[in-house]
Amino acid sequence: MRLLHTSDWHLGRAFHRVDMLGAQAAFVGHLVDTVREHAVDAVVVSGDVYDRAVPPLAAVELFDDALHRLADLGVPTVMISGNHDSARRLGVGAGLIDRAGIHLRTDPAGCGTPVVLADAHGDVALYGLPYLEPALVRAGFGVEKAGHEAVLAAAMDRVRADLATRARGTRSVVLAHAFVTGGEQSDSERDITVGGVAAVPRGVFDGVDYVALGHLHGCQTLTERVRYSGSPLPYSFSEHRHRKSMWLVDLDAEGSVTAERVDCPVPRALARLRGTLADLLADPELTPHEEAWVEATLTDPVRPDEPMARLTERFPHTLSLLFDPERAPDEPGVSYARRLADRSDQQIAEDFVAHVRGAGPDGHEQDVLREAFEAVRVDDTVREAAR
């Protein structure tokens, strides 16, 4: 059976204020063409179909167009909700849409109920595990302590229990939206940290033939059977080295996996440039980046006059302008943003406590801070889902 694995469409999202809807529509067209040209048997979409719980109308219309085009091909499609999606909104009409071969899996209670497809070698059971917010689903899964590993393990127990009831030789595929240990993050994924821990071990998914992951935006192979497809388009400059693609996955009669990447259309190259303004404007080696979307970091010790206007004369698609004067980290004048780079909210809060009273928080106080940040994060999730 041949599967096309994709995820993280983020329909409705912009790139530094650049409307990406046209590029997203081009991707949908490319996806449909790939299904047709490569004789794909099923499409799997591993979450974050939309960029937010209440997407703009144009994004909903594009999603509707994608569903119709996939249904017209007669190729089954399995989709799960991600942490950016409103599971309840995405799942509206799932029962009716199911009859058209588009299977929306947004209810955590359905983790152990697969979409069963068949080929010449028998059945393939596809289990959709929508994004599982630990604080919201732990009671339903009978998990004592909220955590990504605990709820995913409980969901996978249901998958393995159902799989054990099926005919011998039934192959299995799991769609999941999570941060799995070993994956490489970028700046454009929303933080899903719980209790200071976001990652889950790969071993949680043992016992199935293929795991189609979503959430991280870089295409990655964690094992031959566990892969991220990544997002089809860039959504931050941290993705400037990404090769945007989908996985074309073949499951043979025994469930062995072979996979190859299918490149996605590139609307415009990304470039991260760093140096003094004079160097960026004069360096001939930067000529290939003149038509790219550019993030420029200026290292001039004194901020130059009209830097954006001057940059856009050479790089007309400059979207982000940063200033990072080359000073020692402890030198006066180092920017607040630079001092906080790569530090979590928890670490920043602990540093503040140490600054105010001369000593950092003890273990109990660290737990209190962690619980406070977690309560705010969960409250934001609940509010967004209820909108």
Short mmCIF file of C-alpha atoms in Angstrom, two decimals:
data_model
loop_
_atom_site.label_atom_id
_atom_site.label_comp_id
_atom_site.label_asym_id
_atom_site.label_seq_id
_atom_site.Cartn_x
_atom_site.Cartn_y
_atom_site.Cartn_z
CA MET A 1 0.00 0.00 0.00
CA ARG A 2 1.32 3.41 -0.95
CA LEU A 3 0.72 6.29 1.47
CA LEU A 4 1.37 9.99 1.04
CA HIS A 5 2.34 11.45 4.44
CA THR A 6 1.98 15.19 4.99
CA SER A 7 1.20 17.51 7.92
CA ASP A 8 1.27 21.05 9.27
CA TRP A 9 -0.45 22.86 6.42
CA HIS A 10 -1.29 25.80 8.73
CA LEU A 11 -3.89 27.14 6.30
CA GLY A 12 -4.45 30.83 6.95
CA ARG A 13 -0.98 31.54 8.28
CA ALA A 14 1.16 34.38 6.94
CA PHE A 15 4.94 34.57 6.71
CA HIS A 16 6.12 37.82 8.29
CA ARG A 17 2.95 39.55 7.06
CA VAL A 18 3.22 38.02 3.58
CA ASP A 19 -0.06 36.33 2.64
CA MET A 20 0.69 32.65 2.02
CA LEU A 21 -2.75 31.62 0.79
CA GLY A 22 -1.63 31.50 -2.84
CA ALA A 23 1.35 29.32 -1.94
CA GLN A 24 -0.90 27.10 0.17
CA ALA A 25 -3.30 26.70 -2.76
CA ALA A 26 -0.35 25.78 -5.00
CA PHE A 27 0.65 23.14 -2.46
CA VAL A 28 -2.85 21.65 -2.44
CA GLY A 29 -2.70 21.42 -6.23
CA HIS A 30 0.71 19.77 -6.00
CA LEU A 31 -0.61 17.28 -3.43
CA VAL A 32 -3.49 16.29 -5.71
CA ASP A 33 -1.14 15.94 -8.68
CA THR A 34 1.23 13.78 -6.59
CA VAL A 35 -1.62 11.48 -5.54
CA ARG A 36 -2.59 11.03 -9.17
CA GLU A 37 0.89 10.70 -10.68
CA HIS A 38 2.31 8.33 -8.08
CA ALA A 39 -0.75 6.07 -7.76
CA VAL A 40 -1.15 6.83 -4.06
CA ASP A 41 -3.54 4.52 -2.21
CA ALA A 42 -4.19 6.79 0.80
CA VAL A 43 -3.27 10.26 2.05
CA VAL A 44 -2.46 10.86 5.72
CA VAL A 45 -2.43 14.39 7.20
CA SER A 46 -0.94 14.47 10.70
CA GLY A 47 -2.47 17.58 12.19
CA ASP A 48 -2.36 21.39 12.13
CA VAL A 49 -4.54 21.64 9.06
CA TYR A 50 -5.34 25.20 10.11
CA ASP A 51 -3.13 27.73 11.87
CA ARG A 52 -5.62 28.68 14.54
CA ALA A 53 -8.82 27.51 16.16
CA VAL A 54 -10.98 30.01 14.26
CA PRO A 55 -9.40 30.21 10.80
CA PRO A 56 -10.17 32.97 8.29
CA LEU A 57 -12.87 32.24 5.72
CA ALA A 58 -10.36 32.04 2.85
CA ALA A 59 -8.51 29.25 4.67
CA VAL A 60 -11.76 27.34 5.25
CA GLU A 61 -12.62 27.67 1.56
CA LEU A 62 -9.19 26.31 0.58
CA PHE A 63 -9.63 23.36 2.94
CA ASP A 64 -13.06 22.71 1.45
CA ASP A 65 -11.53 22.76 -2.03
CA ALA A 66 -8.82 20.31 -0.92
CA LEU A 67 -11.43 17.89 0.46
CA HIS A 68 -13.47 17.99 -2.74
CA ARG A 69 -10.43 17.41 -4.94
CA LEU A 70 -9.21 14.49 -2.84
CA ALA A 71 -12.69 12.96 -2.74
CA ASP A 72 -12.98 13.30 -6.52
CA LEU A 73 -9.82 11.19 -6.90
CA GLY A 74 -11.46 8.37 -4.94
CA VAL A 75 -8.34 8.06 -2.76
CA PRO A 76 -9.04 7.69 0.99
CA THR A 77 -7.67 10.47 3.20
CA VAL A 78 -7.15 10.29 6.97
CA MET A 79 -6.66 13.56 8.88
CA ILE A 80 -6.14 14.31 12.55
CA SER A 81 -6.38 17.61 14.43
CA GLY A 82 -3.20 19.24 15.73
CA ASN A 83 -2.51 21.61 18.59
CA HIS A 84 -3.29 24.64 16.36
CA ASP A 85 -6.64 23.24 15.24
CA SER A 86 -9.95 23.38 17.05
CA ALA A 87 -10.66 19.65 17.19
CA ARG A 88 -14.40 20.23 17.53
CA ARG A 89 -14.60 22.62 14.59
CA LEU A 90 -12.41 20.48 12.34
CA GLY A 91 -14.50 17.44 13.21
CA VAL A 92 -17.88 18.98 12.35
CA GLY A 93 -19.61 16.79 9.77
CA ALA A 94 -17.02 14.03 10.12
CA GLY A 95 -19.68 11.31 9.89
CA LEU A 96 -21.00 12.61 6.59
CA ILE A 97 -17.56 13.40 5.17
CA ASP A 98 -16.48 9.89 6.09
CA ARG A 99 -18.82 8.56 3.40
CA ALA A 100 -16.79 10.44 0.78
CA GLY A 101 -13.60 8.70 1.89
CA ILE A 102 -12.31 11.64 3.94
CA HIS A 103 -11.80 10.40 7.50
CA LEU A 104 -11.44 13.16 10.11
CA ARG A 105 -10.14 11.89 13.44
CA THR A 106 -10.46 14.64 16.05
CA ASP A 107 -12.00 12.86 19.07
CA PRO A 108 -9.46 11.34 21.51
CA ALA A 109 -12.01 8.67 22.44
CA GLY A 110 -11.67 7.21 18.94
CA CYS A 111 -7.93 6.50 19.15
CA GLY A 112 -8.48 2.75 19.14
CA THR A 113 -10.92 2.72 16.23
CA PRO A 114 -9.02 2.62 12.93
CA VAL A 115 -9.86 3.38 9.35
CA VAL A 116 -9.38 -0.02 7.72
CA LEU A 117 -8.23 -0.12 4.10
CA ALA A 118 -7.32 -3.15 2.04
CA ASP A 119 -4.95 -4.05 -0.77
CA ALA A 120 -3.96 -7.31 -2.46
CA HIS A 121 -2.08 -8.41 0.68
CA GLY A 122 -4.85 -7.80 3.22
CA ASP A 123 -5.93 -5.08 5.63
CA VAL A 124 -4.11 -1.94 6.73
CA ALA A 125 -5.47 -0.32 9.92
CA LEU A 126 -4.87 3.43 10.18
CA TYR A 127 -5.23 4.84 13.71
CA GLY A 128 -5.67 8.60 14.08
CA LEU A 129 -4.40 10.05 17.37
CA PRO A 130 -5.38 13.74 17.38
CA TYR A 131 -3.27 16.13 19.44
CA LEU A 132 -3.80 15.06 23.05
CA GLU A 133 -3.66 18.00 25.46
CA PRO A 134 -2.71 16.14 28.68
CA ALA A 135 -4.68 18.30 31.11
CA LEU A 136 -7.86 17.88 29.05
CA VAL A 137 -7.71 14.16 28.20
CA ARG A 138 -6.02 12.46 31.16
CA ALA A 139 -9.30 11.68 32.91
CA GLY A 140 -10.73 10.03 29.79
CA PHE A 141 -7.60 7.88 29.47
CA GLY A 142 -7.44 7.07 33.17
CA VAL A 143 -4.03 8.72 33.56
CA GLU A 144 -3.16 9.97 37.05
CA LYS A 145 -0.57 12.60 36.12
CA ALA A 146 -0.92 14.91 33.14
CA GLY A 147 1.94 14.50 30.70
CA HIS A 148 2.43 13.90 26.99
CA GLU A 149 4.15 10.56 27.44
CA ALA A 150 1.43 9.25 29.77
CA VAL A 151 -1.53 10.16 27.56
CA LEU A 152 0.15 9.02 24.34
CA ALA A 153 1.10 5.73 26.00
CA ALA A 154 -2.54 5.25 27.07
CA ALA A 155 -3.73 6.01 23.53
CA MET A 156 -1.21 3.55 22.08
CA ASP A 157 -2.38 0.89 24.54
CA ARG A 158 -5.81 1.22 22.93
CA VAL A 159 -4.25 0.97 19.47
CA ARG A 160 -2.34 -2.21 20.34
CA ALA A 161 -5.38 -3.72 22.04
CA ASP A 162 -7.50 -3.20 18.93
CA LEU A 163 -4.75 -4.44 16.65
CA ALA A 164 -4.50 -7.66 18.69
CA THR A 165 -8.13 -8.46 17.80
CA ARG A 166 -7.54 -8.21 14.05
CA ALA A 167 -6.52 -10.87 11.57
CA ARG A 168 -2.93 -11.98 11.72
CA GLY A 169 -0.84 -10.02 9.22
CA THR A 170 -2.91 -6.84 9.47
CA ARG A 171 -0.53 -3.95 8.90
CA SER A 172 -0.81 -0.82 11.01
CA VAL A 173 -0.23 2.92 10.65
CA VAL A 174 -0.52 5.55 13.40
CA LEU A 175 -1.00 9.27 12.80
CA ALA A 176 0.11 11.39 15.77
CA HIS A 177 0.77 15.05 16.49
CA ALA A 178 3.52 15.32 19.11
CA PHE A 179 7.10 16.26 19.87
CA VAL A 180 9.03 12.98 19.83
CA THR A 181 12.52 12.69 21.32
CA GLY A 182 15.19 13.18 18.68
CA GLY A 183 13.16 15.60 16.58
CA GLU A 184 14.65 18.97 15.63
CA GLN A 185 12.53 22.02 16.41
CA SER A 186 12.19 25.34 14.59
CA ASP A 187 10.89 28.73 15.73
CA SER A 188 7.44 28.36 14.19
CA GLU A 189 6.00 25.51 16.27
CA ARG A 190 3.79 26.44 19.20
CA ASP A 191 5.20 25.36 22.56
CA ILE A 192 3.40 22.30 23.97
CA THR A 193 5.56 21.94 27.08
CA VAL A 194 3.85 20.26 30.02
CA GLY A 195 5.55 20.24 33.40
CA GLY A 196 8.77 21.29 31.71
CA VAL A 197 8.69 18.25 29.42
CA ALA A 198 7.30 18.26 25.89
CA ALA A 199 9.09 15.32 24.26
CA VAL A 200 7.94 11.71 24.32
CA PRO A 201 10.20 8.72 23.59
CA ARG A 202 9.93 6.88 20.28
CA GLY A 203 9.28 3.67 22.17
CA VAL A 204 5.75 4.86 22.95
CA PHE A 205 4.87 3.90 19.37
CA ASP A 206 6.32 0.37 19.41
CA GLY A 207 4.22 -2.35 17.84
CA VAL A 208 3.01 -0.64 14.65
CA ASP A 209 4.45 -0.64 11.15
CA TYR A 210 4.57 3.09 10.44
CA VAL A 211 4.14 6.27 12.50
CA ALA A 212 3.22 9.39 10.51
CA LEU A 213 4.13 12.31 12.76
CA GLY A 214 3.12 15.95 12.66
CA HIS A 215 4.04 19.05 14.73
CA LEU A 216 7.71 19.66 13.89
CA HIS A 217 8.18 21.63 10.67
CA GLY A 218 11.33 19.93 9.41
CA CYS A 219 11.10 16.68 7.44
CA GLN A 220 12.86 14.11 9.63
CA THR A 221 13.51 10.38 9.90
CA LEU A 222 13.67 9.30 13.56
CA THR A 223 13.69 5.63 12.53
CA GLU A 224 12.72 3.91 9.30
CA ARG A 225 9.24 3.47 10.79
CA VAL A 226 8.88 6.83 12.58
CA ARG A 227 8.99 10.01 10.49
CA TYR A 228 7.96 13.65 10.40
CA SER A 229 6.84 14.98 7.05
CA GLY A 230 7.35 18.58 8.16
CA SER A 231 5.35 21.55 6.93
CA PRO A 232 5.00 21.98 3.15
CA LEU A 233 5.87 25.69 3.41
CA PRO A 234 8.22 27.72 5.61
CA TYR A 235 6.69 29.66 8.48
CA SER A 236 9.84 31.10 10.11
CA PHE A 237 13.35 32.02 9.03
CA SER A 238 14.65 29.22 11.26
CA GLU A 239 13.45 26.93 8.44
CA HIS A 240 15.77 28.49 5.85
CA ARG A 241 17.74 25.25 5.47
CA HIS A 242 14.66 23.00 5.29
CA ARG A 243 13.87 21.04 2.16
CA LYS A 244 10.07 21.11 2.17
CA SER A 245 8.58 17.80 1.11
CA MET A 246 6.15 14.97 1.76
CA TRP A 247 6.87 11.28 2.34
CA LEU A 248 5.80 8.69 -0.23
CA VAL A 249 5.65 5.55 1.92
CA ASP A 250 5.27 1.98 0.66
CA LEU A 251 4.13 -0.79 3.02
CA ASP A 252 4.86 -4.26 1.63
CA ALA A 253 2.97 -7.47 2.41
CA GLU A 254 4.93 -7.98 5.67
CA GLY A 255 4.69 -4.35 6.77
CA SER A 256 8.25 -3.39 5.84
CA VAL A 257 8.65 0.30 5.00
CA THR A 258 10.36 2.06 2.13
CA ALA A 259 10.01 5.82 1.75
CA GLU A 260 11.08 8.60 -0.57
CA ARG A 261 10.65 12.35 -0.42
CA VAL A 262 8.50 14.33 -2.84
CA ASP A 263 9.52 17.98 -2.94
CA CYS A 264 6.90 20.71 -2.47
CA PRO A 265 6.71 23.92 -4.55
CA VAL A 266 8.95 26.70 -3.21
CA PRO A 267 7.27 30.13 -3.41
CA ARG A 268 10.53 31.97 -2.69
CA ALA A 269 13.90 31.03 -1.17
CA LEU A 270 14.76 32.14 2.38
CA ALA A 271 18.02 33.82 3.38
CA ARG A 272 19.43 34.78 6.76
CA LEU A 273 22.08 37.48 6.33
CA ARG A 274 24.33 38.90 9.02
CA GLY A 275 26.90 41.69 8.98
CA THR A 276 27.28 45.44 8.91
CA LEU A 277 24.93 47.32 6.62
CA ALA A 278 27.82 48.37 4.37
CA ASP A 279 28.97 44.76 3.99
CA LEU A 280 25.47 43.48 3.18
CA LEU A 281 25.00 46.14 0.53
CA ALA A 282 28.37 45.53 -1.12
CA ASP A 283 29.21 41.82 -0.76
CA PRO A 284 29.05 40.22 -4.25
CA GLU A 285 28.63 36.75 -2.71
CA LEU A 286 25.14 37.78 -1.57
CA THR A 287 23.90 38.30 -5.13
CA PRO A 288 22.05 34.92 -5.19
CA HIS A 289 19.89 36.15 -2.28
CA GLU A 290 18.64 39.33 -3.93
CA GLU A 291 15.27 37.77 -4.83
CA ALA A 292 14.89 35.78 -1.60
CA TRP A 293 12.81 36.56 1.46
CA VAL A 294 15.49 38.02 3.71
CA GLU A 295 16.06 38.26 7.44
CA ALA A 296 18.94 40.68 7.97
CA THR A 297 20.81 41.01 11.26
CA LEU A 298 22.91 44.15 11.40
CA THR A 299 26.04 44.07 13.55
CA ASP A 300 26.96 47.77 13.25
CA PRO A 301 28.06 49.13 16.67
CA VAL A 302 25.80 52.15 16.05
CA ARG A 303 22.42 51.78 14.38
CA PRO A 304 22.73 53.14 10.81
CA ASP A 305 20.30 55.62 9.24
CA GLU A 306 17.28 54.23 7.35
CA PRO A 307 18.58 50.64 7.31
CA MET A 308 15.40 49.02 5.96
CA ALA A 309 15.04 51.46 3.08
CA ARG A 310 18.67 50.98 2.11
CA LEU A 311 18.50 47.18 2.40
CA THR A 312 15.40 46.90 0.25
CA GLU A 313 17.15 48.71 -2.58
CA ARG A 314 19.30 45.59 -2.99
CA PHE A 315 17.07 42.98 -1.30
CA PRO A 316 13.50 44.09 -2.15
CA HIS A 317 11.94 41.17 -0.25
CA THR A 318 13.53 41.92 3.12
CA LEU A 319 10.92 40.99 5.72
CA SER A 320 12.77 41.04 9.02
CA LEU A 321 15.41 43.46 10.30
CA LEU A 322 17.29 42.70 13.53
CA PHE A 323 20.07 44.53 15.35
CA ASP A 324 22.82 42.67 17.19
CA PRO A 325 25.87 44.90 17.72
CA GLU A 326 28.95 42.78 18.19
CA ARG A 327 29.68 43.30 21.88
CA ALA A 328 30.67 40.96 24.67
CA PRO A 329 27.60 39.39 26.39
CA ASP A 330 28.32 41.27 29.65
CA GLU A 331 29.09 44.61 27.96
CA PRO A 332 26.64 47.45 28.69
CA GLY A 333 24.16 48.01 25.90
CA VAL A 334 23.61 44.37 25.00
CA SER A 335 19.95 44.07 24.02
CA TYR A 336 17.37 42.58 26.35
CA ALA A 337 16.25 40.23 23.56
CA ARG A 338 19.80 38.95 23.14
CA ARG A 339 20.18 38.32 26.88
CA LEU A 340 16.96 36.29 26.85
CA ALA A 341 17.68 34.33 23.66
CA ASP A 342 17.08 30.58 23.98
CA ARG A 343 15.77 30.88 27.54
CA SER A 344 12.40 29.47 28.54
CA ASP A 345 9.72 31.36 30.48
CA GLN A 346 10.58 29.22 33.50
CA GLN A 347 14.28 30.15 33.31
CA ILE A 348 13.50 33.85 32.87
CA ALA A 349 11.22 33.79 35.92
CA GLU A 350 13.85 32.00 38.01
CA ASP A 351 16.46 34.56 36.94
CA PHE A 352 14.09 37.35 38.00
CA VAL A 353 13.64 35.81 41.46
CA ALA A 354 17.42 35.56 41.83
CA HIS A 355 17.85 39.18 40.71
CA VAL A 356 15.24 40.52 43.16
CA ARG A 357 16.25 38.68 46.29
CA GLY A 358 19.82 37.58 45.61
CA ALA A 359 19.11 33.84 45.52
CA GLY A 360 17.27 31.68 43.05
CA PRO A 361 14.09 29.72 43.84
CA ASP A 362 14.33 26.45 45.75
CA GLY A 363 12.81 23.21 44.49
CA HIS A 364 9.34 23.92 45.90
CA GLU A 365 9.31 27.41 44.42
CA GLN A 366 10.41 26.05 41.04
CA ASP A 367 7.42 23.69 41.16
CA VAL A 368 5.09 26.60 41.96
CA LEU A 369 6.40 28.60 39.00
CA ARG A 370 6.10 25.59 36.71
CA GLU A 371 2.51 24.95 37.81
CA ALA A 372 1.63 28.61 37.26
CA PHE A 373 3.01 28.63 33.70
CA GLU A 374 1.25 25.34 32.99
CA ALA A 375 -2.08 26.65 34.31
CA VAL A 376 -1.85 29.70 32.03
CA ARG A 377 -0.93 27.58 29.01
CA VAL A 378 -3.81 25.15 29.56
CA ASP A 379 -6.23 28.03 30.17
CA ASP A 380 -5.18 29.59 26.86
CA THR A 381 -5.76 26.26 25.12
CA VAL A 382 -9.23 25.85 26.63
CA ARG A 383 -10.21 29.44 25.76
CA GLU A 384 -9.06 29.06 22.17
CA ALA A 385 -10.89 25.75 21.74
CA ALA A 386 -14.09 27.32 23.11
CA ARG A 387 -14.05 30.31 20.74
#
